[in-house]
CSV table of C-alpha atoms and ligand atoms in Angstrom, one decimal:
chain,number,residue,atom,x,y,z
A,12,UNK,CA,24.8,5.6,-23.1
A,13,UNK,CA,22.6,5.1,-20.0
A,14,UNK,CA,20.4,7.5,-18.9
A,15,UNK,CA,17.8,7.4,-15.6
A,16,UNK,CA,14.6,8.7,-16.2
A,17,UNK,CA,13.0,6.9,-13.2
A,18,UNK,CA,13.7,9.4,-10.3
A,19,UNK,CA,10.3,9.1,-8.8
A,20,UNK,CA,10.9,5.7,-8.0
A,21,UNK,CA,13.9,6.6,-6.4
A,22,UNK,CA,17.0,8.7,-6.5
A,23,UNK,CA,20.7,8.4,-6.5
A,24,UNK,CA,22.1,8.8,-3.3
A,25,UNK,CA,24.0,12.4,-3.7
A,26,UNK,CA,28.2,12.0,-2.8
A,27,UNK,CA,27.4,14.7,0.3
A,28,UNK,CA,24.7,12.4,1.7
A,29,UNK,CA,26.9,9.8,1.6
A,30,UNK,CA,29.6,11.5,2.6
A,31,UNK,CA,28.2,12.5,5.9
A,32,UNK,CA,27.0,8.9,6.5
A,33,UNK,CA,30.2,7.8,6.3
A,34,UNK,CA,31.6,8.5,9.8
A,35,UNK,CA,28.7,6.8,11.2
A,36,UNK,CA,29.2,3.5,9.4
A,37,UNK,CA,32.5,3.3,10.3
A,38,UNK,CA,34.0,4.6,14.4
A,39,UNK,CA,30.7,6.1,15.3
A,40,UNK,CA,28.6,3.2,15.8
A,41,UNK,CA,27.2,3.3,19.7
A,42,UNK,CA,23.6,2.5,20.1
A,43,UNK,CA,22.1,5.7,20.8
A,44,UNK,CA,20.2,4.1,23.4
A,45,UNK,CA,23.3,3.4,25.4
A,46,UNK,CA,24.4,5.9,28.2
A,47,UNK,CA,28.0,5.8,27.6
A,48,UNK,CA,29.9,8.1,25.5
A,49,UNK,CA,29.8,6.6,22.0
A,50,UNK,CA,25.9,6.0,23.1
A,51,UNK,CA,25.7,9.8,23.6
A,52,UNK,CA,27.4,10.4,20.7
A,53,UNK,CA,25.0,9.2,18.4
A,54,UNK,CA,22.0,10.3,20.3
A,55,UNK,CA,23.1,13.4,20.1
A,56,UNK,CA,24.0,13.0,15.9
A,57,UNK,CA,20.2,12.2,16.0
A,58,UNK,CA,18.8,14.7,17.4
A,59,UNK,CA,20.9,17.2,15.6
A,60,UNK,CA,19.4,15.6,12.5
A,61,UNK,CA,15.6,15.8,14.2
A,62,UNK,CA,16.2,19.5,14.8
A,63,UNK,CA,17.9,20.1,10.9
A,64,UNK,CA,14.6,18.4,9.9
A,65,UNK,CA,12.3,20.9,11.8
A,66,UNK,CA,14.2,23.8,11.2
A,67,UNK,CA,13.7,22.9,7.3
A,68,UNK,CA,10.0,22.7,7.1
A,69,UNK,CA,9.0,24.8,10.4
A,70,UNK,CA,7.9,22.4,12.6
A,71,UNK,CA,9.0,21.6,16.4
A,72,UNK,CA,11.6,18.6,16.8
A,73,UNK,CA,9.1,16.6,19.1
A,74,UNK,CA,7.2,16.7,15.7
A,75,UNK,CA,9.5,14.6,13.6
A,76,UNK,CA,9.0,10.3,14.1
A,77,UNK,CA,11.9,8.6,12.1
A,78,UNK,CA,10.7,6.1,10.2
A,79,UNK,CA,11.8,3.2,8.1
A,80,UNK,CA,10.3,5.6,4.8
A,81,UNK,CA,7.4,6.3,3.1
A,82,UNK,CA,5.6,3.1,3.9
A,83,UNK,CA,6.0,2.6,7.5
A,84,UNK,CA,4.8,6.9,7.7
A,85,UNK,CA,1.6,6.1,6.1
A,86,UNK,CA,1.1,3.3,7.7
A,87,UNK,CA,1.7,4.6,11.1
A,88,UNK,CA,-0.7,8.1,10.5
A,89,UNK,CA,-4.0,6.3,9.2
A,90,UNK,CA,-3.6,3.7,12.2
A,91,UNK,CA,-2.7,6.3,15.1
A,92,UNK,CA,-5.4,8.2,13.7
A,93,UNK,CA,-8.2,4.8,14.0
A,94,UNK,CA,-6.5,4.2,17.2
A,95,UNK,CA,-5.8,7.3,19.0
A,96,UNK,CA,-7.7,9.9,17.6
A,97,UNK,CA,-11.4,8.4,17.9
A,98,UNK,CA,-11.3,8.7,13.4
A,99,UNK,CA,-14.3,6.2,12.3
A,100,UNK,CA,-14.1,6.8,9.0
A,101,UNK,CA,-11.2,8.0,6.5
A,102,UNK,CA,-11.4,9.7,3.0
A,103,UNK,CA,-8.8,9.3,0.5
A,104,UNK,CA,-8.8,8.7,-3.4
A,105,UNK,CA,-8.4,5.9,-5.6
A,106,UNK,CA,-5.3,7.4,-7.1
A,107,UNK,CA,-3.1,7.1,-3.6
A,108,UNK,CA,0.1,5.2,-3.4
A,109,UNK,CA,-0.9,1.4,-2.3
A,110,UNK,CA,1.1,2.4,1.1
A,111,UNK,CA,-2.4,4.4,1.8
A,112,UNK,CA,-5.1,2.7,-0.1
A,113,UNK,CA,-3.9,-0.9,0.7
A,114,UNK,CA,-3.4,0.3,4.7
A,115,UNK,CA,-6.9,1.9,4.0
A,116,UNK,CA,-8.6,-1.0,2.8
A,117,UNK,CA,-7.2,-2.9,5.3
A,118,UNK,CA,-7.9,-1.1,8.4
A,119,UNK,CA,-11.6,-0.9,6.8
A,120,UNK,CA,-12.2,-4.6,6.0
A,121,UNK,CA,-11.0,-5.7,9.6
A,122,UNK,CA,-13.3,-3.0,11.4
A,123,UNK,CA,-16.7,-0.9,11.2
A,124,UNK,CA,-14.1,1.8,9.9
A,125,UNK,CA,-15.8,3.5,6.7
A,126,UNK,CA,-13.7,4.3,3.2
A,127,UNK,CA,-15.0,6.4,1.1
A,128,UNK,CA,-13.3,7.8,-2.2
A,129,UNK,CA,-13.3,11.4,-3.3
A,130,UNK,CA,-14.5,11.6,-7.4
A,131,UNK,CA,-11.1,12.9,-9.3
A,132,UNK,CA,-11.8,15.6,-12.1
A,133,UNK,CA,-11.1,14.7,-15.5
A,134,UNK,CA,-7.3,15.2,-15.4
A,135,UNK,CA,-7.2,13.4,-12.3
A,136,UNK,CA,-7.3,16.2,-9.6
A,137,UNK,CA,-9.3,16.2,-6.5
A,138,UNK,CA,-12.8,17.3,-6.7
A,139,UNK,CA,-13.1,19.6,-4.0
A,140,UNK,CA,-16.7,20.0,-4.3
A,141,UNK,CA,-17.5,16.1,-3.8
A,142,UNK,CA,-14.7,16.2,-1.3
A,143,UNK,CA,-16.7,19.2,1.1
A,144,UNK,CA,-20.0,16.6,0.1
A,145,UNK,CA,-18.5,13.6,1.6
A,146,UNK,CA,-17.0,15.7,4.6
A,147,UNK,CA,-21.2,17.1,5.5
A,148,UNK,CA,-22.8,13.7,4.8
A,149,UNK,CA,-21.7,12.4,8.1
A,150,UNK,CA,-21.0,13.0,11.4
A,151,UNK,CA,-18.2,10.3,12.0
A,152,UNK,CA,-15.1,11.5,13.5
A,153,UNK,CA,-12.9,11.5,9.7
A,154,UNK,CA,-9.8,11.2,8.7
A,155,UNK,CA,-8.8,12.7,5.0
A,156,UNK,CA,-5.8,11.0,3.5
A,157,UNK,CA,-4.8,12.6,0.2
A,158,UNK,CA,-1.2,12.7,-1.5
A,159,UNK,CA,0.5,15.9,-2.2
A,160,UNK,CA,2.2,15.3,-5.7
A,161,UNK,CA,0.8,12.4,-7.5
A,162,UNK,CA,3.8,9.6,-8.1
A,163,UNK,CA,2.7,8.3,-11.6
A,164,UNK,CA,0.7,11.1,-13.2
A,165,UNK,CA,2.5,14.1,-10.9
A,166,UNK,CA,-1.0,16.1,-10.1
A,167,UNK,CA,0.0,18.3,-6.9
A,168,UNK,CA,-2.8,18.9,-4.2
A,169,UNK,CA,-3.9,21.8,-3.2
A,170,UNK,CA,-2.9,21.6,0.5
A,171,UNK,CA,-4.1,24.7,2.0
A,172,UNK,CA,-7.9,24.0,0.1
A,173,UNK,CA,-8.0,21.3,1.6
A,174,UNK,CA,-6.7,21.8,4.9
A,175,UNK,CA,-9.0,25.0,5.6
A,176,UNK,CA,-11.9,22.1,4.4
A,177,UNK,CA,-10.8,19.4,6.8
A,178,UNK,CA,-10.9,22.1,9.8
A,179,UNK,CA,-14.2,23.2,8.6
A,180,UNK,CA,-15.2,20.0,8.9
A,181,UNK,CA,-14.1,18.8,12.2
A,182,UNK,CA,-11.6,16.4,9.8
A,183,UNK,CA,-8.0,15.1,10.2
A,184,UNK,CA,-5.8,16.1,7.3
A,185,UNK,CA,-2.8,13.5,6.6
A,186,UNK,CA,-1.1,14.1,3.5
A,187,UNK,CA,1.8,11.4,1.5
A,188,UNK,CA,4.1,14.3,1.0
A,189,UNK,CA,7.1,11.4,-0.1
A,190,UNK,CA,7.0,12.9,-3.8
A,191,UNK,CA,6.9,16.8,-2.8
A,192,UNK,CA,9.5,16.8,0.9
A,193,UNK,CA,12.9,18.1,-0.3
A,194,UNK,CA,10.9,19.2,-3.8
A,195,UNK,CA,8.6,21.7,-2.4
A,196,UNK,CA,9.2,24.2,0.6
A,197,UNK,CA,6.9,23.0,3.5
A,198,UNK,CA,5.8,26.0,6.4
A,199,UNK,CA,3.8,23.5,8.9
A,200,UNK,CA,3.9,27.3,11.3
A,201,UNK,CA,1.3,28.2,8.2
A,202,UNK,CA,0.1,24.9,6.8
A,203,UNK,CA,-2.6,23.8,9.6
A,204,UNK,CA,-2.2,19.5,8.8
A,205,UNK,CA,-1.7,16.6,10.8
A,206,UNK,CA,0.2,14.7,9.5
A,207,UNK,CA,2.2,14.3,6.5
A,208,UNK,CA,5.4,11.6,5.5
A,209,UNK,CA,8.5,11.6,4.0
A,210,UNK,CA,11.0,8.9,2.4
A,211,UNK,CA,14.5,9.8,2.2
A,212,UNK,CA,15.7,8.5,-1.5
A,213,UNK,CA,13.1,10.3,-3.1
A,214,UNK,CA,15.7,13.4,-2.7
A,215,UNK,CA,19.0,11.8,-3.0
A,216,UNK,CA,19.2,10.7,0.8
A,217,UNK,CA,19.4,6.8,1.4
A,218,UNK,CA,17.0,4.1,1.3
A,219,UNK,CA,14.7,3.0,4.3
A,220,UNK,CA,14.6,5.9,6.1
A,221,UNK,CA,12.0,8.5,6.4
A,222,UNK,CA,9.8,10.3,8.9
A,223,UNK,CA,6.3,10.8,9.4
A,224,UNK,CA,5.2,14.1,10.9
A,225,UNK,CA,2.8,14.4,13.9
A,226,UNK,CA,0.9,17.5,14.7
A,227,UNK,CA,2.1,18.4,18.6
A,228,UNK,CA,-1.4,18.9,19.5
A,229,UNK,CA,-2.2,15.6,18.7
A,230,UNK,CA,-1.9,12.6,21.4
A,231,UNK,CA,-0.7,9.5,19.9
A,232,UNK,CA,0.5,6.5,21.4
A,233,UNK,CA,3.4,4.3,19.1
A,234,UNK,CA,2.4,2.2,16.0
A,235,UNK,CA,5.4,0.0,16.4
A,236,UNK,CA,5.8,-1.4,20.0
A,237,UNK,CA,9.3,-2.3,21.5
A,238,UNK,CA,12.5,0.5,23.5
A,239,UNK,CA,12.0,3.8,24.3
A,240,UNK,CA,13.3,5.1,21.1
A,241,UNK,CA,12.1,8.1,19.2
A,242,UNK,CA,10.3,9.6,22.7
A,243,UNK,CA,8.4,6.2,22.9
A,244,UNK,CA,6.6,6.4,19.3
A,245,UNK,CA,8.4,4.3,17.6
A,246,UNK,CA,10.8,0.7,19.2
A,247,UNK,CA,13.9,-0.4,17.1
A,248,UNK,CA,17.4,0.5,17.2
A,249,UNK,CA,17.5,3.8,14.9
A,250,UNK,CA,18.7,3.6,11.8
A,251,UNK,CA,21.5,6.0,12.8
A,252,UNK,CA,23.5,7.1,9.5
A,253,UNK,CA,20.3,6.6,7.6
A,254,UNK,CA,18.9,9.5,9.3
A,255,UNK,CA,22.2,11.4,9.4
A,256,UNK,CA,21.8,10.8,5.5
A,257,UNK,CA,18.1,12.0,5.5
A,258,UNK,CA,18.5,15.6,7.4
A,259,UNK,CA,21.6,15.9,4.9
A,260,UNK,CA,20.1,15.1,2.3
A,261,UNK,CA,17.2,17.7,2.9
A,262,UNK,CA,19.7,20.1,3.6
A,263,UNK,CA,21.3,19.9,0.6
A,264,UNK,CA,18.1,19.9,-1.5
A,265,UNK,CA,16.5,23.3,0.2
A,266,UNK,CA,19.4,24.9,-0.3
A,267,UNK,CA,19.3,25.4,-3.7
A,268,UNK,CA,15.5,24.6,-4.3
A,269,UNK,CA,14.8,27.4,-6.3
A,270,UNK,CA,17.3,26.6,-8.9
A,271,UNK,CA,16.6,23.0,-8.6
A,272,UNK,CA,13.3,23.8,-9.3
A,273,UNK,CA,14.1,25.9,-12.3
A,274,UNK,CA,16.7,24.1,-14.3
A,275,UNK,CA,14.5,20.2,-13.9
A,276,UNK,CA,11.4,22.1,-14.7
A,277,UNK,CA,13.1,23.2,-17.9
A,278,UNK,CA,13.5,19.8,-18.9
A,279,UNK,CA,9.9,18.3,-18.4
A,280,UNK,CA,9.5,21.5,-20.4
A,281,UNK,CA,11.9,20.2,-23.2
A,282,UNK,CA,10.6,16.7,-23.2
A,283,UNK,CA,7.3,17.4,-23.5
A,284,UNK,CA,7.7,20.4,-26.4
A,285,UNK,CA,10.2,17.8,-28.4
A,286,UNK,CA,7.5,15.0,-27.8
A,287,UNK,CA,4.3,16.9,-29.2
A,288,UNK,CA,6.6,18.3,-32.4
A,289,UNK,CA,7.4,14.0,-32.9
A,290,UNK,CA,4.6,12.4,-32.2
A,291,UNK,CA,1.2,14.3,-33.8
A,292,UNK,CA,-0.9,12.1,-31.7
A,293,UNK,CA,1.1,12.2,-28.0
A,294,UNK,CA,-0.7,13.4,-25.3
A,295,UNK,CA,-0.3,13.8,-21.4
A,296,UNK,CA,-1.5,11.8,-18.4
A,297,UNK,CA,-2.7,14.5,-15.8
A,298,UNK,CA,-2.4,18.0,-15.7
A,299,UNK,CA,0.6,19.2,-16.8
A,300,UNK,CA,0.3,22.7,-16.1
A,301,UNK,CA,3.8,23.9,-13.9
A,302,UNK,CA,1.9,25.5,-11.4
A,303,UNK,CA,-0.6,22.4,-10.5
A,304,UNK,CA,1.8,19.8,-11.4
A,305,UNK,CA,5.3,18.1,-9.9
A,306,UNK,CA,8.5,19.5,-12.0
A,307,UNK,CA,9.5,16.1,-11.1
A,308,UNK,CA,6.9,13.7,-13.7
A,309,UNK,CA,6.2,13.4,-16.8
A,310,UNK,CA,3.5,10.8,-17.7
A,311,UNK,CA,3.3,10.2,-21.9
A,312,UNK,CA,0.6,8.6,-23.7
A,313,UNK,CA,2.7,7.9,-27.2
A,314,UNK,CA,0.8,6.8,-30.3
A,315,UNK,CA,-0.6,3.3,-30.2
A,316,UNK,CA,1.9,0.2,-31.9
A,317,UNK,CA,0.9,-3.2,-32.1
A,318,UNK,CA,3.9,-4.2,-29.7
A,319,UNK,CA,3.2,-1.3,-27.0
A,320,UNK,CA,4.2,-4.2,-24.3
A,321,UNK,CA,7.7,-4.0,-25.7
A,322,UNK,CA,7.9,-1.0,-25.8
A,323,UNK,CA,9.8,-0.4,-22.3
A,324,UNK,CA,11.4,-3.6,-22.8
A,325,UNK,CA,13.3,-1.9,-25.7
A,326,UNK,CA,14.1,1.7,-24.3
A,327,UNK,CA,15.6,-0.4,-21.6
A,328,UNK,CA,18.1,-2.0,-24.1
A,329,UNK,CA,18.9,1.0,-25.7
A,330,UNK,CA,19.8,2.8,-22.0
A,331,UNK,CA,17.1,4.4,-21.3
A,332,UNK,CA,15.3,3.9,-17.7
A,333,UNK,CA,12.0,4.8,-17.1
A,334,UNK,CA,9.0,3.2,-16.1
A,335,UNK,CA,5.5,2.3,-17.3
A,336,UNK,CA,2.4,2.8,-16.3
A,337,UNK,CA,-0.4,0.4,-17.7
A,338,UNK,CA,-1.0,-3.3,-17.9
A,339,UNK,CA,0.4,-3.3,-21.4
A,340,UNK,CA,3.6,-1.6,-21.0
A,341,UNK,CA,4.9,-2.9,-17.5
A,342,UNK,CA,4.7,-6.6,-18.6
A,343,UNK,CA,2.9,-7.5,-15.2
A,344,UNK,CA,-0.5,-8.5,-15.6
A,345,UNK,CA,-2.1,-5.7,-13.3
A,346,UNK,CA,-2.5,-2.2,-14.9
A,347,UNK,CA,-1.4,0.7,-12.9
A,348,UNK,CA,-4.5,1.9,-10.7
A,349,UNK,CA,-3.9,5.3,-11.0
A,350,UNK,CA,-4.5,5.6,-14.8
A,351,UNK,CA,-7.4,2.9,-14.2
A,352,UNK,CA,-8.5,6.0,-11.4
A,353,UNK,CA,-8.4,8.9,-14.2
A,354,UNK,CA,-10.1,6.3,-16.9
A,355,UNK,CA,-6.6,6.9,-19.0
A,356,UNK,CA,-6.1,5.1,-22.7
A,357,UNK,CA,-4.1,1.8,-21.8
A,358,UNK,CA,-4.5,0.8,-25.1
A,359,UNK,CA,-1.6,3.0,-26.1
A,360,UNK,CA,1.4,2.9,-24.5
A,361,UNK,CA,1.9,5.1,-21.1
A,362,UNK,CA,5.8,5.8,-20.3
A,363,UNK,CA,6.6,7.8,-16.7
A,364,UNK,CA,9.8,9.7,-17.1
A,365,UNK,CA,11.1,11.2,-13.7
A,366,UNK,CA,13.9,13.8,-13.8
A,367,UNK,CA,15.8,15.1,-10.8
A,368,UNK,CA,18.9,18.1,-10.0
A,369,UNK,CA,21.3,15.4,-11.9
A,370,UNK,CA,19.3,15.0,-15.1
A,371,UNK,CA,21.1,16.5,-17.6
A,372,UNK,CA,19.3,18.2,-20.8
A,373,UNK,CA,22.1,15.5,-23.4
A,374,UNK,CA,20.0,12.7,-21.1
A,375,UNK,CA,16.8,13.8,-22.0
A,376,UNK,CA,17.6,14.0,-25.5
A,377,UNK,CA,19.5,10.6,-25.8
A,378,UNK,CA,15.7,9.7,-24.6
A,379,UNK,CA,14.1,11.8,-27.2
A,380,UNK,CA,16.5,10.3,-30.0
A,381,UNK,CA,16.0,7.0,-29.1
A,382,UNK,CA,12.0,7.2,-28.7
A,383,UNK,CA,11.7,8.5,-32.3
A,384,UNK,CA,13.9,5.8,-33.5
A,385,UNK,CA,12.2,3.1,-32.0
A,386,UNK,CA,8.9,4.8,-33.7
A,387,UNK,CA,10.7,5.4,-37.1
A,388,UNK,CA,12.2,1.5,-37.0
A,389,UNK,CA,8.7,0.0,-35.6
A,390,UNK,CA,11.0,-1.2,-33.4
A,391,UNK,CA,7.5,-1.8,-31.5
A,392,UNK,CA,5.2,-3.5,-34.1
B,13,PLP,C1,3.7,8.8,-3.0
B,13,PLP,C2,4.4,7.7,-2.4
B,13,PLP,N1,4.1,7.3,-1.1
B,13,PLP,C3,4.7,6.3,-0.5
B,13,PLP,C4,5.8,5.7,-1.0
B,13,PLP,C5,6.5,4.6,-0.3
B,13,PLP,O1,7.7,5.1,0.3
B,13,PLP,P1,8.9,4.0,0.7
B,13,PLP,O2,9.4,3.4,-0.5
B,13,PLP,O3,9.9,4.9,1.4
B,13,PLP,O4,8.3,3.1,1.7
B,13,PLP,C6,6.2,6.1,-2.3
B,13,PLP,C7,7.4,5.4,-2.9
B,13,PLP,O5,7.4,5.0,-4.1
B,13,PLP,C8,5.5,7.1,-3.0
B,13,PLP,O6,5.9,7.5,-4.2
């Protein structure tokens, strides 16, 4: 048996999705830059998608930047921001994906720009109180960059807080929403933000493709130079049935969110009630409370083994995927900086398992099974 526990570092592509991408891989392939008809064609197939998009999380089409994902959104906020927007310092955490804190550090080390890091409470949320601290210490135009739903440890942001405290403030808010879009419903009519990003396969739409959100009353000029695609923000020949894949894929995943929601929380449930009557000592990485944390992630410390680096290696070989999440149990010499961020235990070994709509509860328990066995066999000392 082969299960996939991994679905926060990506997704299968759902058989809709692809589907609808089909026709555009095949007979519709104009460049939707072209004014003739199979030209128009496309155009038109994007912009169809742009509006889906909008519709879905109540925002205006001239809102939505395609992208090339998560990455290329990120990248493109905190830079329009330095660029743009007059921002001369930015905010974020040390827990952020590496596509913001390595584009942060970056920006900062080639300019005057100033980083400063918000302190994380002890289960690795936000401290809003140091947060509204660092937002009254200075009077530099700021930028606040802080993810949504936490990709390793799965700690979900409280967006409103900290919106209403950016605007307070005078700040910009950009949030990495790539772990909560097609998870979470999104009202940007009601959620007062500036930016926020998405990456298609996180919700069973294809790879490389993504879009980054722009506030209309912002004035931006594009991060990537080149054509006159995307309204001028953004040169390159679109990656046409990538984004016909994205809006479908977003389709498909609001329209039956609530059950979705439901029937995967059930099984982080399961795991992690099977997991504490297994393992005395097992404990959690972040707050795994349903209403402050992503249905999505499940991040277990298990009990300590003389072997923990093998660990992975050997749920691998029995089926299971999933991923790790500390120096000892990834095999790569760098420990994840997220549990190095919440000052986690990487003595012990620190297993992420991701779930999504096609994780079935036989999976999970395959998972369980084997995870006990390996215990019960010292399969790891
Ligand atoms: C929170 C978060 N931000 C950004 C990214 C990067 O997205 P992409 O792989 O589409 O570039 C990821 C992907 O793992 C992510 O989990």
């Amino acid at each position: 048996m082969k299960v996939y526990l991994d679905n926060a570092a990506t997704t299968p592509l759902a058989p809709e999705v692809f589907d609808a991408m089909v026709p555009y891989l095949k007979n519709e392939f104009g460049n939707p830059s072209s004014t003739h008809f199979y030209g128009r064609q496309t155009k038109a197939a994007i912009e169809t998608a742009r509006r889906k998009v909008a519709e879905l999380i109540h925002s205006k089409p001239s809102e939505i930047i395609f992208t090339s994902g998560g990455t290329e959104a990120d990248n493109m906020a905190l830079n329009c921001a330095i660029s743009d927007l007059g921002v001369q310092r930015i905010i974020t955490s040390s827990i952020e994906h590496h596509a913001i804190i390595h584009t942060a550090e970056h920006i900062c080390n080639k300019s005057k720009i100033e980083l400063d890091l918000v302190k994380l409470t002890e289960n690795g949320h936000v401290d809003l109180n140091h947060l509204e601290e660092l937002l009254t210490k200075s009077e530099k135009k700021t930028i606040v960059s802080l993810m949504h739903g936490n990709n390793e440890i799965g700690n979900l942001l409280p967006l409103n807080k900290v919106s209403k405290l950016c605007r307070k403030h005078n700040a910009y808010f950009h949030s990495d929403t790539v772990q909560t879009m097609g998870h979470y419903t999104f009202d940007l009519e009601a959620l007062d933000i500036d930016f926020i990003t998405c990456a298609a396969h996180k919700f069973h739409g294809p790879k490389g493709v993504g879009f980054l959100y722009v506030n209309n009353k912002l004035k931006n000029t594009p991060f990537i130079h080149g054509g006159s695609q995307e309204r001028g923000m953004r040169g390159g020949t679109e990656n046409l049935y990538g984004i016909i894949g994205l809006a479908k894929a977003m389709e498909l995943a609001y329209s039956g969110l609530k059950d979705h929601q439901k029937q995967v929380q059930s099984l982080k449930t399961h795991m992690i009630n099977s997991l504490r009557s297994s393992f005395k000592e097992v404990d959690f990485h972040g707050d795994i409370t349903p209403e402050n944390s992503l249905y999505t992630v499940l991040n277990v410390c298990l009990p300590k083994t003389s072997k923990a680096s093998m660990l992975l290696f050997t749920l691998d070989l029995k089926g299971v995927a999933c991923s790790g999440g500390s120096a000892c149990t990834s095999g790569s010499n760098k420990g994840s900086h997220v549990l190095e961020g919440i000052a986690a235990d990487v003595s012990k070994p620190n297993v992420r398992f991701s779930f999504s709509r096609y994780t079935k509860m036989e999976e999970v328990d395959y998972a369980l099974e084997v995870l006990n066995e390996v215990y019960r066999k010292n399969l790891v000392e």
